mmCIF file of C-alpha atoms in Angstrom:
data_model
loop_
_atom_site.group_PDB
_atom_site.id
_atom_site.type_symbol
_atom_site.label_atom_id
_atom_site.label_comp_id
_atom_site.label_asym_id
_atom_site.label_seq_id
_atom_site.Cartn_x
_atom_site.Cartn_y
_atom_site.Cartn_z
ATOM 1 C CA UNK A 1 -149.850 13.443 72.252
ATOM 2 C CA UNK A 2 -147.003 10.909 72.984
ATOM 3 C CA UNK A 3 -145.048 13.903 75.483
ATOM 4 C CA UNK A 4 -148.830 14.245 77.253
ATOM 5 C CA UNK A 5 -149.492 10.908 77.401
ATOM 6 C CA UNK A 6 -145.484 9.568 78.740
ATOM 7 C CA UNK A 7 -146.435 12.766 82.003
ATOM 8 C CA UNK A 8 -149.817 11.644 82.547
ATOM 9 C CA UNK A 9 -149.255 7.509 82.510
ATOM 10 C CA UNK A 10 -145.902 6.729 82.786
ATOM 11 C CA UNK A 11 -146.019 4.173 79.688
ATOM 12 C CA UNK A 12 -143.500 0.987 79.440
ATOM 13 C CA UNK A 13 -144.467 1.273 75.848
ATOM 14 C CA UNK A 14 -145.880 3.706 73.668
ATOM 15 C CA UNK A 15 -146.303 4.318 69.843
ATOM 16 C CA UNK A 16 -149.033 7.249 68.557
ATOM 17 C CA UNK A 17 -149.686 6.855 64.644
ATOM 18 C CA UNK A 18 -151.129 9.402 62.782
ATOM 19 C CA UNK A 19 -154.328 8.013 60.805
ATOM 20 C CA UNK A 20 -155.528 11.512 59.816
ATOM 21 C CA UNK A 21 -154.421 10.692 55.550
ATOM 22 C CA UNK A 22 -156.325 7.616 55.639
ATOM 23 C CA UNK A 23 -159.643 9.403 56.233
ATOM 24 C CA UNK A 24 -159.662 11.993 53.852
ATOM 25 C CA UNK A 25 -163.586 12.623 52.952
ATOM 26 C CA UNK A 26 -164.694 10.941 56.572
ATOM 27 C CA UNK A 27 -166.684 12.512 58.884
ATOM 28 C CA UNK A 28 -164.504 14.478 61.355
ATOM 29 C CA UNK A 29 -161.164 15.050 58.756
ATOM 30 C CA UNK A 30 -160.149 18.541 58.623
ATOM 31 C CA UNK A 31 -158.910 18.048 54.740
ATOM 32 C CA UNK A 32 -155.345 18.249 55.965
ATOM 33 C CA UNK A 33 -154.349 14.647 56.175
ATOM 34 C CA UNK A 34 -153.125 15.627 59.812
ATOM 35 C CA UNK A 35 -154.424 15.842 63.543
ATOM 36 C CA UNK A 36 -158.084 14.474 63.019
ATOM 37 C CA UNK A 37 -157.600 10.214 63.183
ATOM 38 C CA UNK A 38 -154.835 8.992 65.531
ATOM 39 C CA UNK A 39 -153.990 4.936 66.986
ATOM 40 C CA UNK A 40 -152.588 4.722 70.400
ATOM 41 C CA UNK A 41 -150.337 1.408 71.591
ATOM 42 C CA UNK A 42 -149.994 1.980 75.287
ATOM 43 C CA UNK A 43 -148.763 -0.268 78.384
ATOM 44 C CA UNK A 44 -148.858 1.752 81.350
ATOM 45 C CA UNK A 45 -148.193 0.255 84.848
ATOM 46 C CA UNK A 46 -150.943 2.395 85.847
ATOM 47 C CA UNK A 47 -153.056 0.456 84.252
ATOM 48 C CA UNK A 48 -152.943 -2.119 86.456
ATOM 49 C CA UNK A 49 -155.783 -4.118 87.812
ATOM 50 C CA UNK A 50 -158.215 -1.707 86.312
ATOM 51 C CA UNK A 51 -160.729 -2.396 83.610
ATOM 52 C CA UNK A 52 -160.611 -2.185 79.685
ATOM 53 C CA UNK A 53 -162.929 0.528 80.319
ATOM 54 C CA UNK A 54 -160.986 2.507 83.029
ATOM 55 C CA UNK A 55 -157.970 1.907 80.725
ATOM 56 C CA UNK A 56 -159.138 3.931 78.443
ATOM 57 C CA UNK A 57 -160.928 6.396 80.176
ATOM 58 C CA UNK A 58 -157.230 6.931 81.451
ATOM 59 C CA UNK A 59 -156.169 7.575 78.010
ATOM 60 C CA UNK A 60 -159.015 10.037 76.485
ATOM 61 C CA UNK A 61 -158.527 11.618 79.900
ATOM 62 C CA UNK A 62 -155.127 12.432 79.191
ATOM 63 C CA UNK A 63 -155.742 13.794 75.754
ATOM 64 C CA UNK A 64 -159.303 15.943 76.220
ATOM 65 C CA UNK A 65 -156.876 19.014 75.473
ATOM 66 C CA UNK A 66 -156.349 17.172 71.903
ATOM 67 C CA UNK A 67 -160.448 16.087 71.786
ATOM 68 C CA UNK A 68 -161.053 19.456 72.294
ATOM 69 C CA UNK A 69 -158.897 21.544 70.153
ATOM 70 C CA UNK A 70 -160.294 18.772 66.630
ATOM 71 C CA UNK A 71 -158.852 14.890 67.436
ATOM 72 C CA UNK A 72 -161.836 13.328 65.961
ATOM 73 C CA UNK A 73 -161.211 9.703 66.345
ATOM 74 C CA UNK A 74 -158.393 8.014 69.106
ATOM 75 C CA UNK A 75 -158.187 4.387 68.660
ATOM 76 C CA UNK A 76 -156.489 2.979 71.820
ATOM 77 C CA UNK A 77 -154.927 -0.623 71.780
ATOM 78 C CA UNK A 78 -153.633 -1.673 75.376
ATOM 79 C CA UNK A 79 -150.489 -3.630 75.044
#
């Protein structure tokens, strides 16, 4: 996530966590503890003058590959 998300927005800062281990038994966790719950800390300049909304439509954007292939839950925080 963090090497497709530095190409696609060009981040200032950028942290991905892992959550997946602290949903074990949620909807959506694969029973791995990994790859299912992830946060996102992101400052982009691209993000500039757009909306919450378009902020993070830039971010799941960026990671539909990840959506696709089982991310069940991105949290995104906008620093």
């Amino acid at each position: 996530m963090q090497d497709v998300l530095t190409r696609a927005l060009e981040p200032s800062q950028l942290e991905v966590i892992d959550e997946s281990g602290l949903h074990a038994g949620h909807a959506g966790a694969n029973g791995t503890g990994f790859g299912t719950h992830f946060r996102v800390r992101i400052s982009s300049p691209k993000f500039e003058g757009k909306s919450r909304v378009a902020r993070h439509r830039l971010v799941y954007d960026s990671l539909q590959s990840f959506i696709d292939s089982g991310a069940h839950a991105i949290a995104i925080e906008i620093l």
